[in-house]
């Protein structure tokens, strides 16, 4: 039984893509496979599971030596099970920069494309066989694309991501703007989460100027709910950083509808990063960065200190 | 101008694939690109260039910081220009195990497939646009596949590699067995090469039991020509190993027509490797390994000490 999984902080793409690919392996390639998760799905991913009546995949802690697996939506060992290099990785499908840590003993299938969403790549790999997919699989595919593109607002969006999502929506009889509004409302409901959980919810480690950073983003249609908690969020940062041996947490609150980010500025280091990276002029403990929506395409490439 | 190149010891696939992809980038994607080499093409690759009236690509020593390039037929930094991680890698197309050393700053196109030949992967990526390709490009594609599959004898050969080659041969009016015989004769003509050059001609570094090995193969239809030189080849091994900081050279003479390898056994270490890896019983200074034709699929996965 092949395990298919994404990264350690399962957002919609890292929850939906394993489900899509496990369907494809089972039903088209006739190879037994199962979607699993490396953590609890976020609120938007959980909403997708309910909306399409999909079972929540089992959460795994690690993989066993020699276990067959397919990695989706990441290629970064820091976001993969600790024993990944002892497992038998059969395939990688991803849309992130090459992190450079995974090795294989034989050639395998690797498909990385500079598209907004892993599910878009899967759409292309599945090809004509997609007609056999149940609505729930197509629904997951649509949700992944709308999530990763922030309903086509993110600069990561390519015309191809948009065309695939619009074709799927038409096929499923889904009104994209109404559907995305429901989805973003689910993502924006963060009342149940602690400050620590919010800082870790959508977070990637990155090294900058000799410091280990956690680059966290929270995409929301209700940024004020998060900004009202900014003092508590900043107070929680040193503990969250220290827990993983990081030096700093950079939290960007992404306002989906207004297409801007607000960076929390707890100290002079983050102030300097904001000024060096985004040419921003920082006075208080937050700074608004107009047009910034994508960690991958805008934040990480700009980072400087 | 994008530079397209393969590995440091240009065989037919690492010479032909850059030519194929540069054609595709220029003529289909309308993106200026140029095939280049990292060393002199081997005799078979040189024969291909002459046979299809293709210009020999320029040989480069390194890439410049920020220079745009496409890597084909390898993903291993040890086989790439020294400054590769300072260049802008736009795409990787390969059929080898993941070496794990290349990093990118943004997501790029990466296509690795467990097929025998990079040119087969390119055939699939080019798709219907191949009808526009000149005969020389299709001829290079056919030659790459026949070379990497040893005319479908190598266990790396997949049904898809074979189907693509047969379709190309029919399209070009080429008789595969006559063509391959000419090609292998060119590859087997090693009279112009020194013992040192032969040991480095088709060689990959590999670590085994704390030792750094050069795993060299020579594919030929005339193995006796090489075996007649075995004393001189073995005498040259320590110098060739030392020049790159390696400990040992393992030379496998691959008899294409009889589908077997002869490993030269210069010392007890290599004798032990032969016995542990292939269950061989070694008495003299050579050992025949029936059925062994592929470094990637048979030799490297078997290596033990």
Coordinates of C-alpha atoms in Angstrom, one line a residue:
Chain A
X1 CA 0.0 0.0 0.0
X2 CA 1.6 3.2 -1.2
X3 CA 1.3 6.2 1.1
X4 CA 0.7 9.6 -0.5
X5 CA 1.3 12.7 1.5
X6 CA 2.2 16.4 1.5
X7 CA 4.0 18.6 4.0
X8 CA 3.8 18.8 7.8
X9 CA 1.3 21.7 8.0
X10 CA -1.6 20.4 5.8
X11 CA -3.3 23.2 4.0
X12 CA -5.9 22.6 1.3
X13 CA -3.4 21.6 -1.4
X14 CA -1.4 19.3 0.9
X15 CA -4.7 17.6 2.0
X16 CA -6.5 17.5 -1.3
X17 CA -3.6 16.5 -3.6
X18 CA -2.8 13.2 -1.7
X19 CA -6.6 12.4 -2.1
X20 CA -6.5 13.1 -5.8
X21 CA -3.4 11.1 -6.4
X22 CA -4.4 8.2 -4.3
X23 CA -7.6 8.0 -6.4
X24 CA -5.6 8.0 -9.6
X25 CA -3.2 5.3 -8.3
X26 CA -6.0 3.1 -7.2
X27 CA -8.5 3.5 -9.9
X28 CA -6.5 4.3 -13.0
X29 CA -3.1 2.8 -12.4
X30 CA -4.6 -0.1 -10.4
X31 CA -1.9 0.3 -7.7
X32 CA -3.1 0.2 -4.1
X33 CA -2.5 3.6 -2.5
X34 CA -3.8 5.7 0.5
X35 CA -3.7 9.4 1.2
X36 CA -2.3 10.3 4.6
X37 CA -1.5 13.5 6.4
X38 CA 1.4 14.7 8.5
X39 CA -0.8 16.8 10.8
X40 CA -4.3 18.1 11.4
X41 CA -5.7 19.8 8.2
X42 CA -6.3 23.5 8.6
X43 CA -9.8 24.9 8.8
X44 CA -10.1 25.5 5.0
X45 CA -8.9 21.9 4.3
X46 CA -11.3 20.5 6.9
X47 CA -14.1 22.5 5.2
X48 CA -13.2 20.9 1.8
X49 CA -13.4 17.4 3.3
X50 CA -16.8 18.1 4.7
X51 CA -18.1 19.9 1.6
X52 CA -17.2 17.0 -0.6
X53 CA -18.0 14.3 1.9
X54 CA -14.4 13.0 1.9
X55 CA -13.0 11.0 4.8
X56 CA -10.2 12.7 6.8
X57 CA -7.0 10.9 5.9
X58 CA -5.1 9.2 8.7
X59 CA -2.4 11.3 10.3
X60 CA 1.0 9.6 10.3
X61 CA 4.0 10.4 12.5
X62 CA 6.8 8.9 10.3
X63 CA 7.4 6.4 7.5
X64 CA 9.0 3.0 7.9
X65 CA 12.2 2.0 6.3
X66 CA 11.5 0.6 2.8
X67 CA 7.9 1.9 2.8
X68 CA 6.6 3.0 -0.6
X69 CA 5.5 6.6 -0.8
X70 CA 4.6 9.4 -3.1
X71 CA 5.5 13.0 -2.0
X72 CA 3.2 15.8 -3.2
X73 CA 3.3 19.6 -2.7
X74 CA 6.8 19.6 -1.2
X75 CA 10.3 18.3 -1.9
X76 CA 11.8 19.7 1.3
X77 CA 13.2 17.2 3.8
X78 CA 12.5 19.7 6.6
X79 CA 8.8 19.2 5.8
X80 CA 8.8 15.5 5.4
X81 CA 8.8 12.5 7.8
X82 CA 12.1 12.1 9.6
X83 CA 12.8 8.7 8.0
X84 CA 12.0 9.8 4.4
X85 CA 15.5 8.9 3.1
X86 CA 15.0 5.4 4.4
X87 CA 11.7 5.0 2.7
X88 CA 11.2 4.1 -1.0
X89 CA 10.1 7.3 -2.6
X90 CA 8.3 6.3 -5.9
X91 CA 7.3 9.7 -7.2
X92 CA 7.4 13.5 -6.4
X93 CA 4.8 16.0 -7.7
X94 CA 5.4 19.5 -6.6
X95 CA 5.4 23.2 -7.4
X96 CA 8.0 24.6 -5.0
X97 CA 11.7 25.5 -5.4
X98 CA 14.1 22.6 -5.3
X99 CA 15.3 22.3 -1.7
X100 CA 18.0 19.8 -2.7
X101 CA 17.8 17.3 0.2
X102 CA 16.0 14.2 -1.2
X103 CA 18.1 11.4 -2.8
X104 CA 16.9 8.3 -4.5
X105 CA 18.7 5.0 -5.3
X106 CA 17.1 4.6 -8.7
X107 CA 15.5 7.0 -11.2
X108 CA 11.9 7.8 -10.2
X109 CA 9.1 10.0 -11.6
X110 CA 9.6 13.6 -10.6
X111 CA 7.3 16.4 -11.9
X112 CA 7.8 19.9 -10.7
X113 CA 6.1 22.7 -12.5
X114 CA 6.1 26.5 -11.8
X115 CA 2.2 26.4 -11.5
X116 CA 0.2 27.8 -8.5
X117 CA -1.0 24.4 -7.3
X118 CA 0.0 20.8 -7.1
X119 CA -3.6 19.8 -8.1
X120 CA -3.1 21.6 -11.5
X121 CA -0.1 19.5 -12.2
X122 CA -2.1 16.4 -11.3
X123 CA -4.9 17.5 -13.6
X124 CA -2.3 17.5 -16.5
X125 CA -0.7 14.2 -15.5
X126 CA -4.1 12.5 -15.2
X127 CA -5.2 13.8 -18.6
X128 CA -8.2 12.1 -20.2
X129 CA -8.6 9.7 -17.3
X130 CA -10.1 12.5 -15.2
X131 CA -13.5 11.8 -16.8
X132 CA -13.6 8.7 -14.6
X133 CA -13.0 10.7 -11.4
X134 CA -15.9 11.1 -8.9
X135 CA -17.2 14.6 -8.1
X136 CA -15.4 14.6 -4.8
X137 CA -12.0 14.2 -6.5
X138 CA -12.8 17.0 -9.0
X139 CA -14.1 19.1 -6.1
X140 CA -10.9 18.6 -4.2
X141 CA -8.9 19.6 -7.3
X142 CA -11.0 22.8 -7.7
X143 CA -10.7 23.7 -4.0
X144 CA -6.9 23.2 -4.1
X145 CA -6.5 25.6 -7.0
X146 CA -8.9 28.2 -5.6
X147 CA -7.0 28.0 -2.3
X148 CA -3.5 28.2 -3.7
X149 CA -4.4 31.0 -6.1
X150 CA -6.5 32.9 -3.6
X151 CA -9.3 32.8 -6.2
X152 CA -6.8 33.8 -8.9
X153 CA -5.6 36.9 -7.0
X154 CA -2.2 35.5 -6.0
X155 CA 0.7 36.4 -8.4
X156 CA 1.5 32.7 -8.4
X157 CA -1.6 32.2 -10.6
X158 CA -0.9 31.1 -14.1
X159 CA -3.5 31.2 -16.9
X160 CA -3.4 27.5 -16.9
X161 CA -4.3 27.2 -13.2
X162 CA -7.3 29.5 -13.9
X163 CA -8.4 27.6 -17.0
X164 CA -8.3 24.3 -15.2
X165 CA -10.3 25.6 -12.2
X166 CA -12.9 27.3 -14.4
X167 CA -13.3 24.0 -16.4
X168 CA -13.7 22.0 -13.2
X169 CA -16.2 24.5 -11.8
X170 CA -18.3 24.4 -14.9
X171 CA -18.2 20.6 -14.9
X172 CA -19.3 20.5 -11.2
X173 CA -21.9 23.3 -11.5
X174 CA -20.1 25.4 -8.9
X175 CA -20.2 29.2 -8.9
X176 CA -16.6 30.1 -8.3
X177 CA -17.0 33.4 -6.4
X178 CA -19.7 32.0 -4.1
X179 CA -17.7 28.9 -3.5
X180 CA -14.5 30.7 -2.8
X181 CA -16.3 33.1 -0.4
X182 CA -17.5 30.1 1.7
X183 CA -14.0 28.6 1.5
X184 CA -12.2 31.8 2.6
X185 CA -14.7 32.2 5.5
X186 CA -13.8 28.8 6.7
X187 CA -10.1 29.6 6.4
X188 CA -10.6 33.0 8.2
X189 CA -12.4 31.4 11.3
X190 CA -9.3 31.1 13.5
X191 CA -11.1 31.7 16.8
X192 CA -10.4 28.1 18.0
X193 CA -6.6 28.4 17.6
X194 CA -4.1 29.5 20.2
X195 CA -1.5 32.1 19.2
X196 CA 1.2 29.4 19.0
X197 CA -1.0 27.4 16.7
X198 CA -1.6 30.4 14.4
X199 CA 2.1 31.1 14.2
X200 CA 2.8 27.5 13.1
X201 CA -0.3 27.0 10.9
X202 CA 1.3 27.9 7.5
X203 CA 4.9 28.3 8.2
X204 CA 8.2 27.4 6.4
X205 CA 11.7 27.6 7.7
X206 CA 14.2 29.7 5.8
X207 CA 17.8 30.8 6.5
X208 CA 18.6 34.5 6.1
X209 CA 21.9 36.2 7.0
X210 CA 22.9 33.3 9.3
X211 CA 19.6 33.4 11.2
X212 CA 17.0 30.6 11.0
X213 CA 13.6 32.1 10.3
X214 CA 10.0 30.8 10.4
X215 CA 8.2 32.5 7.7
X216 CA 4.5 32.3 8.6
X217 CA 1.6 33.5 6.6
X218 CA -2.1 33.6 7.5
X219 CA -4.4 34.2 4.5
X220 CA -7.7 35.7 5.6
X221 CA -10.7 37.7 4.5
X222 CA -10.9 39.1 8.0
X223 CA -7.5 40.5 8.8
X224 CA -8.7 42.6 11.7
X225 CA -9.5 39.5 13.7
X226 CA -5.9 38.6 13.6
X227 CA -4.5 42.1 14.0
X228 CA -6.6 42.5 17.1
X229 CA -4.5 39.7 18.6
X230 CA -1.2 41.1 17.5
X231 CA 0.3 41.8 21.0
X232 CA -0.4 38.2 22.0
X233 CA 0.9 36.8 18.7
X234 CA 4.2 38.8 19.1
X235 CA 4.5 37.7 22.7
X236 CA 4.2 34.1 21.6
X237 CA 6.9 34.4 18.9
X238 CA 10.1 33.8 20.9
X239 CA 8.7 30.5 22.4
X240 CA 7.5 29.3 19.0
X241 CA 10.9 30.1 17.4
X242 CA 12.9 28.5 20.2
X243 CA 10.8 25.3 20.1
X244 CA 12.2 24.5 16.6
X245 CA 15.6 26.0 17.1
X246 CA 14.7 29.0 15.0
X247 CA 15.7 32.6 15.8
X248 CA 12.7 34.6 14.6
X249 CA 9.1 34.3 13.4
X250 CA 8.0 36.6 10.6
X251 CA 4.2 36.6 10.5
X252 CA 2.5 38.0 7.4
X253 CA -1.3 38.5 7.6
X254 CA -2.4 38.3 4.0
X255 CA -5.6 40.2 3.3
X256 CA -7.1 38.2 0.4
X257 CA -9.7 40.7 -0.7
X258 CA -7.5 43.8 -0.4
X259 CA -4.5 42.1 -1.9
X260 CA -2.0 43.2 0.7
X261 CA 0.1 41.8 3.6
X262 CA 0.6 43.2 7.1
X263 CA 3.9 42.1 8.7
X264 CA 4.1 42.1 12.5
X265 CA 7.2 43.9 13.6
X266 CA 8.2 42.7 17.1
X267 CA 11.8 43.9 17.1
X268 CA 14.6 45.7 15.3
X269 CA 15.7 42.6 13.3
X270 CA 12.2 42.2 11.7
X271 CA 12.1 46.0 11.1
X272 CA 15.4 45.8 9.3
X273 CA 14.1 42.8 7.2
X274 CA 11.0 44.7 6.3
X275 CA 13.0 47.8 5.2
X276 CA 15.7 45.9 3.3
X277 CA 13.4 43.4 1.7
X278 CA 10.3 45.4 0.8
X279 CA 11.6 49.0 0.8
X280 CA 9.1 49.6 3.5
X281 CA 9.2 52.5 6.0
X282 CA 8.4 51.1 9.4
X283 CA 7.2 53.2 12.4
X284 CA 5.0 51.1 14.7
X285 CA 4.8 47.3 15.3
X286 CA 3.1 46.5 12.0
X287 CA 3.7 47.5 8.4
X288 CA 1.4 47.1 5.4
X289 CA 3.0 45.7 2.2
X290 CA 0.7 46.5 -0.7
X291 CA 0.3 43.8 -3.3
X292 CA 2.2 41.2 -1.3
X293 CA 0.2 37.9 -1.3
X294 CA 2.7 35.1 -2.0
X295 CA 5.4 33.7 0.3
X296 CA 6.8 31.7 -2.6
X297 CA 6.8 34.2 -5.3
X298 CA 7.1 37.5 -3.5
X299 CA 8.3 37.2 0.1
X300 CA 11.0 34.6 0.0
X301 CA 12.7 35.9 -3.2
X302 CA 12.7 39.4 -1.7
X303 CA 14.1 38.5 1.7
X304 CA 17.3 40.5 2.6
X305 CA 18.9 41.7 5.8
Chain B
X1 CA 20.5 33.1 -24.8
X2 CA 19.8 30.0 -22.7
X3 CA 22.6 27.3 -22.6
X4 CA 21.4 23.7 -22.7
X5 CA 23.9 21.1 -21.5
X6 CA 24.3 17.6 -20.1
X7 CA 27.1 16.0 -18.0
X8 CA 30.8 16.4 -18.1
X9 CA 31.6 13.2 -20.2
X10 CA 29.4 13.8 -23.2
X11 CA 28.1 10.5 -24.5
X12 CA 25.4 10.4 -27.2
X13 CA 22.4 11.3 -25.0
X14 CA 24.3 14.1 -23.3
X15 CA 25.3 15.5 -26.8
X16 CA 22.1 14.8 -28.6
X17 CA 19.6 15.9 -25.9
X18 CA 20.9 19.5 -25.7
X19 CA 20.6 19.7 -29.5
X20 CA 17.0 18.4 -29.4
X21 CA 16.0 20.7 -26.6
X22 CA 17.7 23.8 -28.0
X23 CA 15.7 23.2 -31.2
X24 CA 12.5 23.0 -29.3
X25 CA 13.2 26.1 -27.3
X26 CA 14.2 28.1 -30.4
X27 CA 11.6 26.9 -32.9
X28 CA 8.6 26.0 -30.8
X29 CA 8.8 28.0 -27.6
X30 CA 10.5 30.9 -29.5
X31 CA 13.1 31.3 -26.8
X32 CA 16.7 31.8 -27.9
X33 CA 18.7 28.8 -26.8
X34 CA 22.0 27.1 -27.7
X35 CA 23.3 23.5 -27.0
X36 CA 26.7 23.4 -25.5
X37 CA 28.9 20.6 -24.2
X38 CA 31.1 20.2 -21.1
X39 CA 33.7 18.2 -22.9
X40 CA 34.6 16.5 -26.1
X41 CA 31.8 14.2 -27.4
X42 CA 32.8 10.5 -27.3
X43 CA 33.3 8.7 -30.6
X44 CA 29.7 7.5 -30.9
X45 CA 28.4 11.0 -30.2
X46 CA 30.8 12.4 -32.8
X47 CA 29.6 9.9 -35.3
X48 CA 26.0 11.0 -34.7
X49 CA 27.0 14.6 -35.4
X50 CA 28.6 13.7 -38.7
X51 CA 25.8 11.3 -39.7
X52 CA 23.1 14.0 -39.3
X53 CA 25.2 16.9 -40.4
X54 CA 24.9 18.6 -37.0
X55 CA 27.4 21.2 -35.8
X56 CA 29.5 20.2 -32.9
X57 CA 28.3 22.3 -30.0
X58 CA 30.7 24.7 -28.3
X59 CA 32.5 23.3 -25.3
X60 CA 32.1 25.4 -22.1
X61 CA 34.3 25.4 -19.0
X62 CA 31.8 26.9 -16.6
X63 CA 28.6 29.0 -16.4
X64 CA 28.4 32.6 -15.3
X65 CA 26.5 33.8 -12.2
X66 CA 22.9 34.5 -13.2
X67 CA 23.3 32.8 -16.6
X68 CA 20.1 31.0 -17.8
X69 CA 20.5 27.3 -18.4
X70 CA 18.7 24.1 -18.9
X71 CA 20.2 20.9 -17.5
X72 CA 19.6 17.6 -19.3
X73 CA 20.7 14.0 -18.7
X74 CA 22.0 14.6 -15.2
X75 CA 20.9 16.3 -11.9
X76 CA 24.2 15.7 -10.1
X77 CA 26.2 18.7 -9.1
X78 CA 29.4 16.6 -9.4
X79 CA 28.7 16.4 -13.2
X80 CA 27.8 20.0 -13.7
X81 CA 29.7 23.3 -14.1
X82 CA 31.3 24.4 -10.8
X83 CA 29.2 27.6 -10.7
X84 CA 25.9 25.8 -11.3
X85 CA 24.3 27.0 -8.1
X86 CA 25.1 30.6 -9.0
X87 CA 23.5 30.3 -12.4
X88 CA 19.7 30.5 -13.1
X89 CA 18.6 27.0 -13.8
X90 CA 15.3 27.2 -15.7
X91 CA 14.6 23.5 -16.2
X92 CA 15.9 20.0 -15.6
X93 CA 15.1 17.0 -17.8
X94 CA 16.7 13.8 -16.7
X95 CA 16.4 10.0 -16.2
X96 CA 18.8 9.4 -13.3
X97 CA 18.4 8.9 -9.6
X98 CA 18.0 12.1 -7.6
X99 CA 21.5 13.2 -6.4
X100 CA 20.1 15.9 -4.1
X101 CA 22.5 18.7 -4.6
X102 CA 20.8 21.3 -6.8
X103 CA 18.7 24.0 -5.2
X104 CA 16.6 26.7 -6.9
X105 CA 15.3 30.0 -5.6
X106 CA 12.0 29.7 -7.4
X107 CA 9.9 26.7 -8.7
X108 CA 11.1 25.6 -12.1
X109 CA 10.2 22.8 -14.5
X110 CA 11.7 19.5 -13.5
X111 CA 10.9 16.3 -15.4
X112 CA 12.6 13.1 -14.3
X113 CA 11.3 9.8 -15.6
X114 CA 12.5 6.2 -15.1
X115 CA 13.0 5.8 -18.9
X116 CA 16.2 4.7 -20.6
X117 CA 16.9 7.9 -22.3
X118 CA 16.5 11.7 -21.9
X119 CA 15.6 12.0 -25.5
X120 CA 12.5 9.8 -24.9
X121 CA 11.3 12.2 -22.2
X122 CA 11.9 15.1 -24.6
X123 CA 9.8 13.2 -27.2
X124 CA 6.9 13.1 -24.8
X125 CA 7.3 16.7 -23.7
X126 CA 7.5 18.0 -27.3
X127 CA 4.4 16.1 -28.2
X128 CA 2.7 17.0 -31.5
X129 CA 5.2 19.8 -32.1
X130 CA 7.7 17.1 -33.2
X131 CA 6.2 17.1 -36.7
X132 CA 8.0 20.4 -37.2
X133 CA 11.4 19.0 -36.3
X134 CA 14.0 18.6 -39.0
X135 CA 15.3 15.1 -39.8
X136 CA 18.6 15.9 -37.9
X137 CA 16.7 16.5 -34.6
X138 CA 14.6 13.3 -35.1
X139 CA 17.8 11.5 -36.0
X140 CA 19.6 12.7 -32.9
X141 CA 16.6 11.5 -30.8
X142 CA 16.7 8.0 -32.4
X143 CA 20.5 7.8 -31.9
X144 CA 20.2 8.8 -28.3
X145 CA 17.6 6.1 -27.6
X146 CA 19.5 3.4 -29.5
X147 CA 22.7 4.4 -27.6
X148 CA 21.2 4.4 -24.1
X149 CA 19.3 1.2 -24.7
X150 CA 22.2 -0.5 -26.5
X151 CA 19.6 -1.2 -29.3
X152 CA 17.0 -2.3 -26.7
X153 CA 19.3 -4.8 -25.0
X154 CA 19.9 -2.9 -21.8
X155 CA 17.6 -3.7 -18.9
X156 CA 17.0 0.1 -18.6
X157 CA 14.9 -0.2 -21.9
X158 CA 11.2 0.3 -21.4
X159 CA 8.5 -0.5 -23.9
X160 CA 8.0 3.2 -24.4
X161 CA 11.7 3.9 -25.3
X162 CA 11.5 1.1 -27.9
X163 CA 8.2 2.3 -29.3
X164 CA 9.4 5.9 -29.7
X165 CA 12.7 4.7 -31.4
X166 CA 10.8 2.4 -33.8
X167 CA 8.4 5.2 -34.7
X168 CA 11.3 7.6 -35.3
X169 CA 13.2 5.0 -37.4
X170 CA 10.1 4.3 -39.6
X171 CA 9.6 8.1 -40.0
X172 CA 13.2 8.6 -41.0
X173 CA 13.4 5.5 -43.2
X174 CA 16.3 4.1 -41.1
X175 CA 16.9 0.3 -40.7
X176 CA 17.4 0.0 -36.9
X177 CA 19.8 -2.9 -36.8
X178 CA 22.0 -1.6 -39.7
X179 CA 22.0 1.8 -38.1
X180 CA 22.9 0.6 -34.6
X181 CA 25.7 -1.6 -36.0
X182 CA 27.3 1.4 -37.6
X183 CA 26.8 3.4 -34.4
X184 CA 28.3 0.7 -32.2
X185 CA 31.3 0.3 -34.5
X186 CA 32.0 4.0 -34.0
X187 CA 31.7 3.7 -30.3
X188 CA 34.0 0.6 -30.3
X189 CA 36.8 2.4 -32.2
X190 CA 38.9 3.3 -29.2
X191 CA 42.3 3.1 -30.8
X192 CA 42.9 6.8 -30.6
X193 CA 42.4 7.0 -26.8
X194 CA 45.0 6.6 -24.1
X195 CA 44.4 4.2 -21.2
X196 CA 43.7 7.2 -18.9
X197 CA 41.2 8.6 -21.4
X198 CA 39.4 5.3 -21.6
X199 CA 39.1 5.0 -17.8
X200 CA 37.5 8.5 -17.7
X201 CA 35.4 8.2 -20.8
X202 CA 32.1 7.0 -19.2
X203 CA 32.7 7.3 -15.5
X204 CA 30.6 8.2 -12.5
X205 CA 31.8 8.8 -8.9
X206 CA 30.2 6.7 -6.2
X207 CA 30.9 6.2 -2.5
X208 CA 31.0 2.7 -1.2
X209 CA 32.0 1.6 2.3
X210 CA 33.9 4.8 3.0
X211 CA 35.8 4.6 -0.3
X212 CA 35.3 7.0 -3.2
X213 CA 35.0 5.0 -6.4
X214 CA 35.1 5.8 -10.1
X215 CA 32.6 3.4 -11.7
X216 CA 33.7 3.3 -15.4
X217 CA 32.0 1.5 -18.2
X218 CA 33.0 1.0 -21.8
X219 CA 30.3 -0.3 -24.1
X220 CA 31.6 -2.1 -27.1
X221 CA 31.0 -4.6 -29.8
X222 CA 34.7 -5.5 -29.8
X223 CA 35.5 -6.2 -26.1
X224 CA 38.7 -8.1 -27.0
X225 CA 40.3 -4.9 -28.2
X226 CA 39.9 -3.5 -24.7
X227 CA 40.8 -6.7 -22.9
X228 CA 44.0 -6.9 -24.9
X229 CA 44.9 -3.6 -23.1
X230 CA 44.0 -4.8 -19.7
X231 CA 47.5 -4.7 -18.1
X232 CA 48.0 -1.1 -19.3
X233 CA 44.5 -0.1 -18.2
X234 CA 45.0 -1.5 -14.7
X235 CA 48.4 0.1 -14.4
X236 CA 46.8 3.5 -15.2
X237 CA 44.0 3.1 -12.6
X238 CA 45.9 4.4 -9.5
X239 CA 46.9 7.6 -11.3
X240 CA 43.4 8.2 -12.7
X241 CA 41.8 7.6 -9.3
X242 CA 44.3 9.9 -7.5
X243 CA 43.8 12.7 -9.9
X244 CA 40.2 13.2 -8.7
X245 CA 40.7 12.2 -5.1
X246 CA 39.1 8.8 -5.7
X247 CA 40.4 5.6 -4.1
X248 CA 39.7 3.0 -6.8
X249 CA 38.6 2.7 -10.5
X250 CA 36.2 -0.1 -11.3
X251 CA 36.2 -0.7 -15.1
X252 CA 33.4 -2.7 -16.6
X253 CA 33.9 -3.6 -20.3
X254 CA 30.3 -4.1 -21.5
X255 CA 30.0 -6.6 -24.4
X256 CA 26.9 -5.2 -26.2
X257 CA 26.3 -8.2 -28.5
X258 CA 26.9 -10.9 -25.9
X259 CA 25.1 -9.0 -23.2
X260 CA 27.7 -9.4 -20.5
X261 CA 30.3 -7.3 -18.6
X262 CA 33.9 -8.1 -17.9
X263 CA 35.2 -6.4 -14.7
X264 CA 38.9 -5.8 -14.4
X265 CA 40.3 -7.0 -11.1
X266 CA 43.5 -5.2 -10.2
X267 CA 43.6 -5.9 -6.5
X268 CA 41.9 -7.6 -3.5
X269 CA 39.5 -4.7 -2.9
X270 CA 38.0 -5.0 -6.4
X271 CA 37.9 -8.7 -6.0
X272 CA 35.9 -8.4 -2.8
X273 CA 33.5 -5.9 -4.5
X274 CA 33.0 -8.4 -7.4
X275 CA 32.3 -11.3 -5.0
X276 CA 30.0 -9.3 -2.6
X277 CA 28.1 -7.4 -5.2
X278 CA 27.7 -10.0 -8.0
X279 CA 28.2 -13.3 -6.2
X280 CA 31.1 -13.8 -8.6
X281 CA 33.9 -16.3 -8.1
X282 CA 37.1 -14.5 -9.0
X283 CA 40.4 -16.3 -9.8
X284 CA 42.4 -14.2 -12.3
X285 CA 42.5 -10.4 -13.0
X286 CA 39.2 -10.3 -14.9
X287 CA 35.7 -11.7 -14.1
X288 CA 32.8 -12.1 -16.5
X289 CA 29.4 -11.0 -15.2
X290 CA 26.7 -12.5 -17.5
X291 CA 23.7 -10.2 -18.2
X292 CA 25.3 -7.1 -16.6
X293 CA 24.9 -4.2 -19.0
X294 CA 23.7 -1.2 -17.0
X295 CA 25.6 0.8 -14.5
X296 CA 22.4 2.6 -13.4
X297 CA 20.1 -0.3 -13.1
X298 CA 22.4 -3.2 -12.3
X299 CA 25.9 -2.2 -11.2
X300 CA 25.3 0.7 -8.8
X301 CA 22.3 -0.9 -7.0
X302 CA 24.3 -4.1 -6.5
X303 CA 27.4 -2.5 -5.2
X304 CA 28.5 -3.9 -1.8
X305 CA 31.8 -4.4 0.0

